[in-house]
Short mmCIF file of C-alpha atoms and ligand atoms in Angstrom, two decimals:
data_model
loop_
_atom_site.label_atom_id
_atom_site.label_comp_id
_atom_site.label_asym_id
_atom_site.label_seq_id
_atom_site.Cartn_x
_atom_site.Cartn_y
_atom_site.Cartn_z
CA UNK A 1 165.49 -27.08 56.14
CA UNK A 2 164.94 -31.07 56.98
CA UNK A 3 163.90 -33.56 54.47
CA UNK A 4 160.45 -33.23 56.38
CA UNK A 5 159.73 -29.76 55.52
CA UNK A 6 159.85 -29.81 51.68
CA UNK A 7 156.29 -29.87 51.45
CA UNK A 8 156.12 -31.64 48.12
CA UNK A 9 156.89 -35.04 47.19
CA UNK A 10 158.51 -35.63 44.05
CA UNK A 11 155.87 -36.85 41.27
CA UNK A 12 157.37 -40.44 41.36
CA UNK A 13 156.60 -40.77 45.54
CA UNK A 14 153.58 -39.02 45.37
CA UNK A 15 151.03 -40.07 48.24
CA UNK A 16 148.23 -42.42 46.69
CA UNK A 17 144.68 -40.72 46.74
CA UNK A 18 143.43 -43.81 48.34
CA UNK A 19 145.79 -44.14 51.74
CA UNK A 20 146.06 -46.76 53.94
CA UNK A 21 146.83 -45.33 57.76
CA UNK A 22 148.10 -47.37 60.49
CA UNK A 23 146.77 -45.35 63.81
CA UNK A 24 149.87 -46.11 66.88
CA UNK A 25 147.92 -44.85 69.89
CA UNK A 26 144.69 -45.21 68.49
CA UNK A 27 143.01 -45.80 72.40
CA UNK A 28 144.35 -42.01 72.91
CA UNK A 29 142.82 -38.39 72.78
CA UNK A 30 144.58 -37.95 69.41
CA UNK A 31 143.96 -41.74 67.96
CA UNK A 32 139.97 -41.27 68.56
CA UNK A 33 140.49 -38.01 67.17
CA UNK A 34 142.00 -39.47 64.21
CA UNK A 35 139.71 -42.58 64.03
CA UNK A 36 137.00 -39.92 64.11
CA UNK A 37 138.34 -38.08 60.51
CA UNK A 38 139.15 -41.73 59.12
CA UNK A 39 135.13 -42.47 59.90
CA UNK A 40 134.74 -39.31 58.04
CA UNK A 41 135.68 -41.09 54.14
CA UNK A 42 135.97 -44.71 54.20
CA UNK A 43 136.31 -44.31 50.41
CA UNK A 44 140.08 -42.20 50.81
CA UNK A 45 141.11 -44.32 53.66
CA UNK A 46 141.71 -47.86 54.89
CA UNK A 47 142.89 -48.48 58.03
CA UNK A 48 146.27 -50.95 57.73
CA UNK A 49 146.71 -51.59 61.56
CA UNK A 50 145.57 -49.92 64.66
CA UNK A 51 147.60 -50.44 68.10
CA UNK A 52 146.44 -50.04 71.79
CA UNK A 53 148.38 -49.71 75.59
CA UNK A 54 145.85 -51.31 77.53
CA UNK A 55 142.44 -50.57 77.02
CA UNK A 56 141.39 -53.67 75.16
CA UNK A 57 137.88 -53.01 74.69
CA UNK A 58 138.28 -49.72 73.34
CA UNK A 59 140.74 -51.16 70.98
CA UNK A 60 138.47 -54.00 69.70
CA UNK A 61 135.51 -51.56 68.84
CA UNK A 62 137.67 -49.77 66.57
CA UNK A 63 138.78 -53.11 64.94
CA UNK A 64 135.34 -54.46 64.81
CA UNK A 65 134.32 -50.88 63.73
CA UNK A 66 137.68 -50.46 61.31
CA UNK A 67 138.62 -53.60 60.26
CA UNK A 68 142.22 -53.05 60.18
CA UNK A 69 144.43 -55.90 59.16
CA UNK A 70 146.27 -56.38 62.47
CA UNK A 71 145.33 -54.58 66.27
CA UNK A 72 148.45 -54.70 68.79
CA UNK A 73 147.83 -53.66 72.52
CA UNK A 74 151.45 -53.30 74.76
CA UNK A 75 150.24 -54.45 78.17
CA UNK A 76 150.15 -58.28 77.73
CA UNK A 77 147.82 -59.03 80.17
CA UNK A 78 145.00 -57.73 78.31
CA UNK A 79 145.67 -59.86 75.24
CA UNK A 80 142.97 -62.38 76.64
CA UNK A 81 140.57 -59.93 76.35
CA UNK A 82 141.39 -58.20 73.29
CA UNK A 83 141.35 -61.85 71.24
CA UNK A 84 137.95 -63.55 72.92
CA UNK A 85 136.35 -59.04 71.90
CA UNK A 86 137.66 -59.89 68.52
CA UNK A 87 136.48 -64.00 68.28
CA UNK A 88 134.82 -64.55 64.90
CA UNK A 89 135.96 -61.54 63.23
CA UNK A 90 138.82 -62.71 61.43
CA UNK A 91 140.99 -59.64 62.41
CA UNK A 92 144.35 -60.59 63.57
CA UNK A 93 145.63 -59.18 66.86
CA UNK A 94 148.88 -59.39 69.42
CA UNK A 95 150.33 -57.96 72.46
CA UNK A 96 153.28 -56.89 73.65
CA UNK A 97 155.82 -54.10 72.80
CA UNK A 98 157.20 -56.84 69.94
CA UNK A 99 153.22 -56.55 68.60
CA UNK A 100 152.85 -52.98 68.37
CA UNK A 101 156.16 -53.01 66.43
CA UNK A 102 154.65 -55.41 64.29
CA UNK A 103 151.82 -52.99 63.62
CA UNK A 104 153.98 -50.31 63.53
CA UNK A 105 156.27 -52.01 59.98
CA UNK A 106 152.70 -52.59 58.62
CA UNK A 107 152.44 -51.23 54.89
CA UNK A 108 151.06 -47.92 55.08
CA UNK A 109 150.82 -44.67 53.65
CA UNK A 110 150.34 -42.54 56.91
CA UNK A 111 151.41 -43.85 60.48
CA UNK A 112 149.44 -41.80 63.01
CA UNK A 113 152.75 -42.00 65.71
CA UNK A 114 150.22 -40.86 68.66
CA UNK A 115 151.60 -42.98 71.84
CA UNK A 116 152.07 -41.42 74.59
CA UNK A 117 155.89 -40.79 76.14
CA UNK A 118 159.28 -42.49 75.37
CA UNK A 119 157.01 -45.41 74.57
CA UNK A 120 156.34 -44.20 71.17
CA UNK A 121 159.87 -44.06 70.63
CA UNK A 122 160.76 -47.85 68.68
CA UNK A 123 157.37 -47.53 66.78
CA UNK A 124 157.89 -44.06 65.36
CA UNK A 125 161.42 -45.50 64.40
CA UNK A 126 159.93 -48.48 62.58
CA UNK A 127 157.35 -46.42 60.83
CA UNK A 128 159.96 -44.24 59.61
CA UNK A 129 161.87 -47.08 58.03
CA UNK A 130 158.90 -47.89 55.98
CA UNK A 131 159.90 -45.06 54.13
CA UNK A 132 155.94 -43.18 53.61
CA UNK A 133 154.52 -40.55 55.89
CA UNK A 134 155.03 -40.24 59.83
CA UNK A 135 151.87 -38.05 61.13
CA UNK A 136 153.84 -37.13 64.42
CA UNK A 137 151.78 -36.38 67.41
CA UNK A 138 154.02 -38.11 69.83
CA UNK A 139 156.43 -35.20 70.76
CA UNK A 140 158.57 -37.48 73.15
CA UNK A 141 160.00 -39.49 70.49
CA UNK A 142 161.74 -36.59 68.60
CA UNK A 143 162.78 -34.75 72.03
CA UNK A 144 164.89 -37.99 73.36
CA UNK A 145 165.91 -39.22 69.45
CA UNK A 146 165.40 -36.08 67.07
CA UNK A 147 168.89 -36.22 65.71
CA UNK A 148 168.04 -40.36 64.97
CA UNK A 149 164.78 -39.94 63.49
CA UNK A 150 165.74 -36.87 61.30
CA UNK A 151 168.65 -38.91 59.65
CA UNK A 152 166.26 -42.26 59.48
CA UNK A 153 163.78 -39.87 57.80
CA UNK A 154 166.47 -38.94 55.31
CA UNK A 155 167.62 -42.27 54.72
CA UNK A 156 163.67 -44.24 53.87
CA UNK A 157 162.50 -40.86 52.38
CA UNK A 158 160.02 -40.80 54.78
CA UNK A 159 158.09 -37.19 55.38
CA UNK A 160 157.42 -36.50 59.29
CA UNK A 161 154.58 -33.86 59.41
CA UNK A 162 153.93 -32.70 62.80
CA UNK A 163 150.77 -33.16 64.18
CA UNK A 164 151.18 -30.95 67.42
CA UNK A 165 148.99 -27.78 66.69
CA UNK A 166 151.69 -25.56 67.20
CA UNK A 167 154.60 -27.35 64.75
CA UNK A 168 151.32 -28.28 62.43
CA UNK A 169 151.21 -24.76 61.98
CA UNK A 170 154.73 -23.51 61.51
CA UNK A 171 154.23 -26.29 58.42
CA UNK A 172 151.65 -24.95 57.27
CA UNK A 173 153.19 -21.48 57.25
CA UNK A 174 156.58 -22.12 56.40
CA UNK A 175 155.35 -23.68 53.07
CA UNK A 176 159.08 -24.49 51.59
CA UNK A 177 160.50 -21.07 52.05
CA UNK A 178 163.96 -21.03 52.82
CA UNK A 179 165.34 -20.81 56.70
CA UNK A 180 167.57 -17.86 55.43
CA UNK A 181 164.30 -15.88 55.12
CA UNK A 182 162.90 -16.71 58.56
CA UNK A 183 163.88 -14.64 61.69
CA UNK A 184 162.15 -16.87 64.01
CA UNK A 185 159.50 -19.14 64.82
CA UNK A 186 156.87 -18.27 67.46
CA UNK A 187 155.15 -20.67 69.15
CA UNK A 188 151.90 -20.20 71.01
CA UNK A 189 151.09 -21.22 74.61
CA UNK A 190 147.58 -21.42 76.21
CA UNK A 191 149.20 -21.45 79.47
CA UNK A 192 147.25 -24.16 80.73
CA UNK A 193 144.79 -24.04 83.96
CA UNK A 194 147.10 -22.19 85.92
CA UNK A 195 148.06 -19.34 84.06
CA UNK A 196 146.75 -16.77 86.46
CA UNK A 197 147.86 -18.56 89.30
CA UNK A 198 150.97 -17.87 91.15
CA UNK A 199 153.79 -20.18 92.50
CA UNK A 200 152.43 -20.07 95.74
CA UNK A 201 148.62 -20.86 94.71
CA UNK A 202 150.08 -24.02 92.64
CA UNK A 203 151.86 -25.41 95.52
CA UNK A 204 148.67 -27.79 96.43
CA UNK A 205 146.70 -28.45 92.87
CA UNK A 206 145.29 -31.29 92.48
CA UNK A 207 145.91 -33.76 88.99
CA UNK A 208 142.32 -33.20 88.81
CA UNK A 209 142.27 -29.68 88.45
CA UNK A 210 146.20 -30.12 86.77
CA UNK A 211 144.16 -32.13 83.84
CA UNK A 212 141.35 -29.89 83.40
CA UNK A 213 142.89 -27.50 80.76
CA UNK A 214 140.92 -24.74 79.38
CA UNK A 215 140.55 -24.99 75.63
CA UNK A 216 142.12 -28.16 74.63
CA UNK A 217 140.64 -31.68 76.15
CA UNK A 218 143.84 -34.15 75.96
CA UNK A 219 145.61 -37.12 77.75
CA UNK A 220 146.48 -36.55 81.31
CA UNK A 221 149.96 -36.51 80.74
CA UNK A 222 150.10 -33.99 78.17
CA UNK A 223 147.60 -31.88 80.30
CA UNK A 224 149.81 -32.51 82.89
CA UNK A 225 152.66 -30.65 80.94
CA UNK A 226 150.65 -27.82 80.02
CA UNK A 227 149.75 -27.17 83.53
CA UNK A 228 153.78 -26.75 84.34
CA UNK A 229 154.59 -25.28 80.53
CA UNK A 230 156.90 -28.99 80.24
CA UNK A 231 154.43 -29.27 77.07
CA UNK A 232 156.02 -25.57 75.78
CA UNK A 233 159.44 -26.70 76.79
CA UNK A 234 159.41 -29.90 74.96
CA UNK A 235 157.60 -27.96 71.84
CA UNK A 236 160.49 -25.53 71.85
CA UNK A 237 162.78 -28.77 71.43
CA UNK A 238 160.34 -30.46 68.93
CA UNK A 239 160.71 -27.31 66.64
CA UNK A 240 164.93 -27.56 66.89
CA UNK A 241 164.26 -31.01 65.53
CA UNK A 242 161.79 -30.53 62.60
CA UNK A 243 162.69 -26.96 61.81
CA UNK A 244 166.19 -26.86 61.92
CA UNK A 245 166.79 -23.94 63.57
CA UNK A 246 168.50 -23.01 66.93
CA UNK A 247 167.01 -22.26 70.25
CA UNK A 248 167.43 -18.72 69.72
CA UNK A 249 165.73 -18.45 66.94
CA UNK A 250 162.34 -20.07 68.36
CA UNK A 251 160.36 -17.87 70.81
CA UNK A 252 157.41 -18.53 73.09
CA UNK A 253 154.48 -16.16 73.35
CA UNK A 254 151.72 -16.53 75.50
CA UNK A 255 148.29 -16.66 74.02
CA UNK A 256 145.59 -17.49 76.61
CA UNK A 257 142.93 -17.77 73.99
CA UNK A 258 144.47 -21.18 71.53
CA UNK A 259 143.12 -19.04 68.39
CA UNK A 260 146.41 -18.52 67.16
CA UNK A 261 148.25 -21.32 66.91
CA UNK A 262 152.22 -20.63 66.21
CA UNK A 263 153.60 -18.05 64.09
CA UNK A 264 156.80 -17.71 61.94
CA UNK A 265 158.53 -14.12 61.66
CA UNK A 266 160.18 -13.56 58.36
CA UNK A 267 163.28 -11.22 57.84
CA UNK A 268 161.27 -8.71 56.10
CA UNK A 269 158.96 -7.80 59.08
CA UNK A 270 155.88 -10.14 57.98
CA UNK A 271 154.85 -12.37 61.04
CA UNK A 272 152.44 -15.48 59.26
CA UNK A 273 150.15 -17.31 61.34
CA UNK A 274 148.08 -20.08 61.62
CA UNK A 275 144.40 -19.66 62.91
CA UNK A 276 141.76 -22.00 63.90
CA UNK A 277 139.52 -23.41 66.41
CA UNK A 278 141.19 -25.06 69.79
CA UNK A 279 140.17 -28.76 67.84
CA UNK A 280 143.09 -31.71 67.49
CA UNK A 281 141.11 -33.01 64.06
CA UNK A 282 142.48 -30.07 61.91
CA UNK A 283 146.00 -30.73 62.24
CA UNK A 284 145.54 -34.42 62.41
CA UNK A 285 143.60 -33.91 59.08
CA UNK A 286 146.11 -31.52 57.36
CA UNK A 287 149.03 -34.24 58.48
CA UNK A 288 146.43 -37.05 56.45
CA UNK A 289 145.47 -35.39 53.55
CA UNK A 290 148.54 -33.89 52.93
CA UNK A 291 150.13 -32.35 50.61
CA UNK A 292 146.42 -32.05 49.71
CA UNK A 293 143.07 -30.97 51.97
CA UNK A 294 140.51 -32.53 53.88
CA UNK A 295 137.35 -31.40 55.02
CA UNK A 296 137.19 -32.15 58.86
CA UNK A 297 134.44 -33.27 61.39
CA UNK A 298 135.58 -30.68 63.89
CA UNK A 299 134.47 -27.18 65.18
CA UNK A 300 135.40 -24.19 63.17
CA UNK A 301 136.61 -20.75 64.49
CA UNK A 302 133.83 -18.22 64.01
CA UNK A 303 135.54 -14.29 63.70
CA UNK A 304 132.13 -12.85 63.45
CA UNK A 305 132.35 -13.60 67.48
CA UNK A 306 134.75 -11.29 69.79
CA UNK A 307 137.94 -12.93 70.21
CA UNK A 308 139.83 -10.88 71.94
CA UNK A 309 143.36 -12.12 71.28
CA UNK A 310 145.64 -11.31 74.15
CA UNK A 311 149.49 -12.12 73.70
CA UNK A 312 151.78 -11.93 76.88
CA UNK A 313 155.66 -12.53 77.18
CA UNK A 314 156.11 -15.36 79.03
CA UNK A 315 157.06 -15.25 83.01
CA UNK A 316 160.25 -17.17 83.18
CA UNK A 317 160.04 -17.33 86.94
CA UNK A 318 156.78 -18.40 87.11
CA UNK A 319 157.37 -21.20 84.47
CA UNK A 320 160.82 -22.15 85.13
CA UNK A 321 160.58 -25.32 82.45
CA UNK A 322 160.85 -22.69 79.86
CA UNK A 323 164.06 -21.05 81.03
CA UNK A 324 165.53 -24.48 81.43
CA UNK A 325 164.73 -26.38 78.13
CA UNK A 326 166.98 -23.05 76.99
CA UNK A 327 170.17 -24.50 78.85
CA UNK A 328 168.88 -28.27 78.08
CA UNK A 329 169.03 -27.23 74.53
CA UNK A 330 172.70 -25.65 74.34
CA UNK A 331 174.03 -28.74 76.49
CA UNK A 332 172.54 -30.75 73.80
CA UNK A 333 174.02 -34.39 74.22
CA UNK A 334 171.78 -36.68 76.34
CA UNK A 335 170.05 -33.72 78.00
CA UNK A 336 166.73 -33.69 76.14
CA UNK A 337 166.46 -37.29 76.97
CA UNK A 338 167.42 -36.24 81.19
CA UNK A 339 164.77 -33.69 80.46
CA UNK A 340 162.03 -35.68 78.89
CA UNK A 341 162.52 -38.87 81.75
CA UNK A 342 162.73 -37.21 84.42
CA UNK A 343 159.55 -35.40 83.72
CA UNK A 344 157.30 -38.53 82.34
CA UNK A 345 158.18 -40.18 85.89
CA UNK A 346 157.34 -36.79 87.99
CA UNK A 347 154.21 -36.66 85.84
CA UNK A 348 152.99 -40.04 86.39
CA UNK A 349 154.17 -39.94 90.72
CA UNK A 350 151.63 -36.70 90.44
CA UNK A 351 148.88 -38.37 88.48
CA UNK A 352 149.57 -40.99 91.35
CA UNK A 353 149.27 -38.67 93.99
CA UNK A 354 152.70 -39.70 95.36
CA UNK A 355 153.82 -36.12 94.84
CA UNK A 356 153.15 -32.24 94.39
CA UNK A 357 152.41 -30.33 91.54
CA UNK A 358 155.82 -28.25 91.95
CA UNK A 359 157.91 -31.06 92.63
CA UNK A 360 157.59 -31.93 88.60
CA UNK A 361 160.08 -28.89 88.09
CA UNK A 362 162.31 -29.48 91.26
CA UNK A 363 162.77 -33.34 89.97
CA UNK A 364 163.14 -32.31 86.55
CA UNK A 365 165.77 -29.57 87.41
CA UNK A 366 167.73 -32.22 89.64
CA UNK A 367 167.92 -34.41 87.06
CA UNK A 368 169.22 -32.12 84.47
CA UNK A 369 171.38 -30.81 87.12
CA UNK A 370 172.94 -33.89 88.29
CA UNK A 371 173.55 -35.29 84.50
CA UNK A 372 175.15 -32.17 83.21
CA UNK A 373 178.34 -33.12 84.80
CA UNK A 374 177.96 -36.42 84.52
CA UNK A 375 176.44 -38.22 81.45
CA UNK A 376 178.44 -38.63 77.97
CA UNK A 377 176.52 -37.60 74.76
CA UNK A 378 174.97 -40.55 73.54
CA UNK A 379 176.48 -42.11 70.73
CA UNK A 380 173.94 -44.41 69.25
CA UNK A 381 170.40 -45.02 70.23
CA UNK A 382 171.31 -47.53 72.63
CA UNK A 383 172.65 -45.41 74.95
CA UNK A 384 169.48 -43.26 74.57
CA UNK A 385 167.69 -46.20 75.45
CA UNK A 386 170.26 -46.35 78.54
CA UNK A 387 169.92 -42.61 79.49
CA UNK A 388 165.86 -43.14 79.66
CA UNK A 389 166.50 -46.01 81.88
CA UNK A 390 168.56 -44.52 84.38
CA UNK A 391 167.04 -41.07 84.73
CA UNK A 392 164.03 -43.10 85.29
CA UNK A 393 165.58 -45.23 88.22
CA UNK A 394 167.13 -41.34 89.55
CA UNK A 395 164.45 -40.26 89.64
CA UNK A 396 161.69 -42.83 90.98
CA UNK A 397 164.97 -43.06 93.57
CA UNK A 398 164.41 -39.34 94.18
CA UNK A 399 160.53 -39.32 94.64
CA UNK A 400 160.47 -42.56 97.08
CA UNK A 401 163.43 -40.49 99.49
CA UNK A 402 160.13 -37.43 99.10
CA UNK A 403 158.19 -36.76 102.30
CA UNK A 404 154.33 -38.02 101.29
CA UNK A 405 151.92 -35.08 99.59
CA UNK A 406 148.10 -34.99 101.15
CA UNK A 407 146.72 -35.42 97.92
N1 NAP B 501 145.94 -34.94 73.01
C1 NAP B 501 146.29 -33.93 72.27
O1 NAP B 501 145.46 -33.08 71.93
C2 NAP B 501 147.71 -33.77 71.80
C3 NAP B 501 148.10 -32.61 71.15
C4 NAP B 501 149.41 -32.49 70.69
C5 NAP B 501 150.31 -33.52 70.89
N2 NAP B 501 149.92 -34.64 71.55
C6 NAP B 501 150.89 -35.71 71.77
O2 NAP B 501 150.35 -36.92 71.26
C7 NAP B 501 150.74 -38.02 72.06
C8 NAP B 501 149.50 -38.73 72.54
O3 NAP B 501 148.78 -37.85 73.40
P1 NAP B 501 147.30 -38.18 73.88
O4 NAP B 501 146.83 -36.98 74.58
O5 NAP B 501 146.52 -38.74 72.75
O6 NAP B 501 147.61 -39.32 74.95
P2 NAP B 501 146.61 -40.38 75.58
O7 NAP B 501 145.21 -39.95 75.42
O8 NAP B 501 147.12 -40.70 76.92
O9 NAP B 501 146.82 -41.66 74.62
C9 NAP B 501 148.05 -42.33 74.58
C10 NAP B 501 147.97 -43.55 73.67
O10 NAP B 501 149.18 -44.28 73.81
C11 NAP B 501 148.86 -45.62 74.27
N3 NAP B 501 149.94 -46.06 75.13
C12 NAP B 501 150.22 -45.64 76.39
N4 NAP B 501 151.32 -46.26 76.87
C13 NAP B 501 151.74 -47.10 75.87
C14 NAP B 501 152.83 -48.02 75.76
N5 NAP B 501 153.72 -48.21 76.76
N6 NAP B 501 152.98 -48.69 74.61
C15 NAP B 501 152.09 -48.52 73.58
N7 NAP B 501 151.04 -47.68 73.64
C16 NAP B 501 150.88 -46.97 74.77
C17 NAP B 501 147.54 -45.47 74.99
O11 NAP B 501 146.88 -46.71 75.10
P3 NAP B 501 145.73 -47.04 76.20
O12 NAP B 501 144.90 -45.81 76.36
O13 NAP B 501 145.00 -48.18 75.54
O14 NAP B 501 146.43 -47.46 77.45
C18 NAP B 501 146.85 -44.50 74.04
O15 NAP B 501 146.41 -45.17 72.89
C19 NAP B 501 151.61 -37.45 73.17
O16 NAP B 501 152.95 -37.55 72.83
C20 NAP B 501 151.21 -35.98 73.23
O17 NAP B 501 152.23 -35.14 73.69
C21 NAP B 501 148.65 -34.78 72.01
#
């Protein structure tokens, strides 16, 4: 089992009872959420730096709220903004990817690593090489560079506790037993808004009714991916990375109802499992408090209610991400990064309304397909860096050659 998963810290690196937590995406579904916890005991935690993309209002209320030591935001053409919101206050701030970097190598005990996409990538990597604890929501990072952070991990002694629902509660499960005694992990899918749908009733979704998932509210993009099971698929590569185990040995099982949140089989028949309500704040608190508990803000899952828990195998041909992550995944090399790019550009063209809702898979399978014969294994994290870059051109290259959707 990874570094990550020993879920205690020797006594000598033990995490302070009064944490300082730098928040990367803290504009985001997952940063409020955290922000939200961190309101929750201003005594436990200070907030060390807090970093933005673009929304430079949103991000100066937190600082003015917070009073971090340092706020970032990427885009630089907010920076105007975010300095005159933050005039008087004394709190330093900068913009650009260089910035959020900065804020990223802040001293801290937890980084919140909650940016969205490959964009998270350079800042999870800093945080790791601070050497504390990496609260991993942003599952891009470790699809394109899980091999790279997992070492880098190894090497600061820093812990990366997943934040995902699903990986937050294989952790919780798994609780330092040994992979020899696990026969598989099983993670959970909701299904997303169009689980009931089929192929042919997708064809003309709109993003608005492609964001509007059921039980979990989120970032479009993420929604996005639930709506086309990408989110499972990347999940199932996620787990690989933290878990150490092969694809084989991690199985999807769909669970319409989000109660359930991932399960872990053990050789002796015993399936454990994670419950709770469908609410972001419990694993983000577990991931914070850890290795101790929290009490949270959120909603909690009442049993005296019917629940109904239905689980379903999934439909490979209706969710063809799932049987391809499977191929992605024994290719290894640079296809999780082909995977990964190729879908954050179809996902933003649909958001756009340059494209379909199907065409996500078809551009995601071309890409795959075209680099499987084509690309080298990447060597260092440069040429991951490279990899993103070109699947990106491929495949904006692709989309513009598309006839125009009516959306
Ligand atoms: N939302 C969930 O419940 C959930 C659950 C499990 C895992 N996750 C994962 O957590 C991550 C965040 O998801 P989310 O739903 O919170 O996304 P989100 O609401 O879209 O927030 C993304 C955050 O990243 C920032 N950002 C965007 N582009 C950036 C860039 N180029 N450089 C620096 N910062 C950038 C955004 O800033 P601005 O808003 O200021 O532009 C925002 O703070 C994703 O990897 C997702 O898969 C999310």
């Amino acid at each position: 089992m990874p570094q990550s998963q020993q879920n205690r810290r020797p006594a000598a690196q033990a995490v302070p009872l009064h944490r300082k937590v730098t928040v990367l995406g803290s504009t985001g579904s997952v940063g409020t959420n955290t922000l939200d916890l961190l309101a929750s005991d201003t005594q436990k935690f200070r907030i060390s730096a807090l970093t933005g993309g673009r929304n430079a209002l949103l991000l100066a209320e937190q600082a003015r709220k917070f009073r971090p030591g340092f706020v970032a935001l990427a885009d630089e053409s907010e920076y105007r903004t975010l300095k005159d919101s933050l005039a008087g206050t004394g709190i330093a701030c900068g913009a650009g990817d260089q910035a959020v970097l900065e804020a990223a190598a802040m001293e801290a005990d937890v980084t919140v690593a909650a940016i969205s996409g490959f964009a998270g990538l350079k800042p999870a990597l800093t945080a790791i090489e601070q050497g504390n604890i990496l609260a991993l929501a942003n599952k891009e990072s470790l699809v394109c560079a899980g091999a790279y952070m997992t070492v880098a991990a190894q090497k600061s002694g820093c812990d990366i506790l997943p934040v995902d629902s699903e990986h937050n509660a294989i952790f919780q499960v798994l609780d330092n037993r040994s992979p020899e005694s696990v026969k598989r992990l099983i993670l959970t899918a909701s299904g997303g808004p169009f689980l009931r749908k089929s192929r042919a009733e997708i064809a003309d979704v709109t993003p608005a009714e492609a964001v509007a998932h059921p039980n979990w509210s989120m970032g479009a993009k993420i929604s996005v991916d639930s709506a086309t099971m990408m989110n499972k698929a990347l999940e199932v590569i996620e787990a690989h990375y933290l878990f150490g185990l092969q694809q084989e040995r991690i199985d999807v099982l769909m669970h319409p109802q989000s109660i359930v949140h991932s399960m872990v089989e053990y050789i002796d028949g015993s399936i454990l499992a994670q419950l709770g309500a469908s609410d972001m704040r419990t694993p983000i608190a577990y991931a914070l408090a850890w290795p101790e508990r929290m009490p949270t803000t959120g909603d909690f899952l009442d049993l005296t209610k019917p629940q109904n828990l239905e689980f379903l195998p999934p439909d490979e041909l209706r969710f063809p991400a799932l049987a391809l992550v499977r191929e992605v995944l024994k290719a290894g090399g640079a296809m999780p990064t082909v995977f990964n790019s190729a879908n954050e550009v179809a996902v933003a063209a649909f958001l756009d309304g340059a494209i379909g809702f199907t065409a996500i898979e078809s551009l995601v399978a071309a890409a795959v397909e075209d680099a499987a014969t084509r690309l080298p294994a990447p060597e260092n994290l440069e040429d991951i860096f490279a990899v993103d870059q070109e699947i990106r051109a491929l495949t904006s290259e692709r989309i513009a050659r598309m006839p125009k959707t009516r959306l």
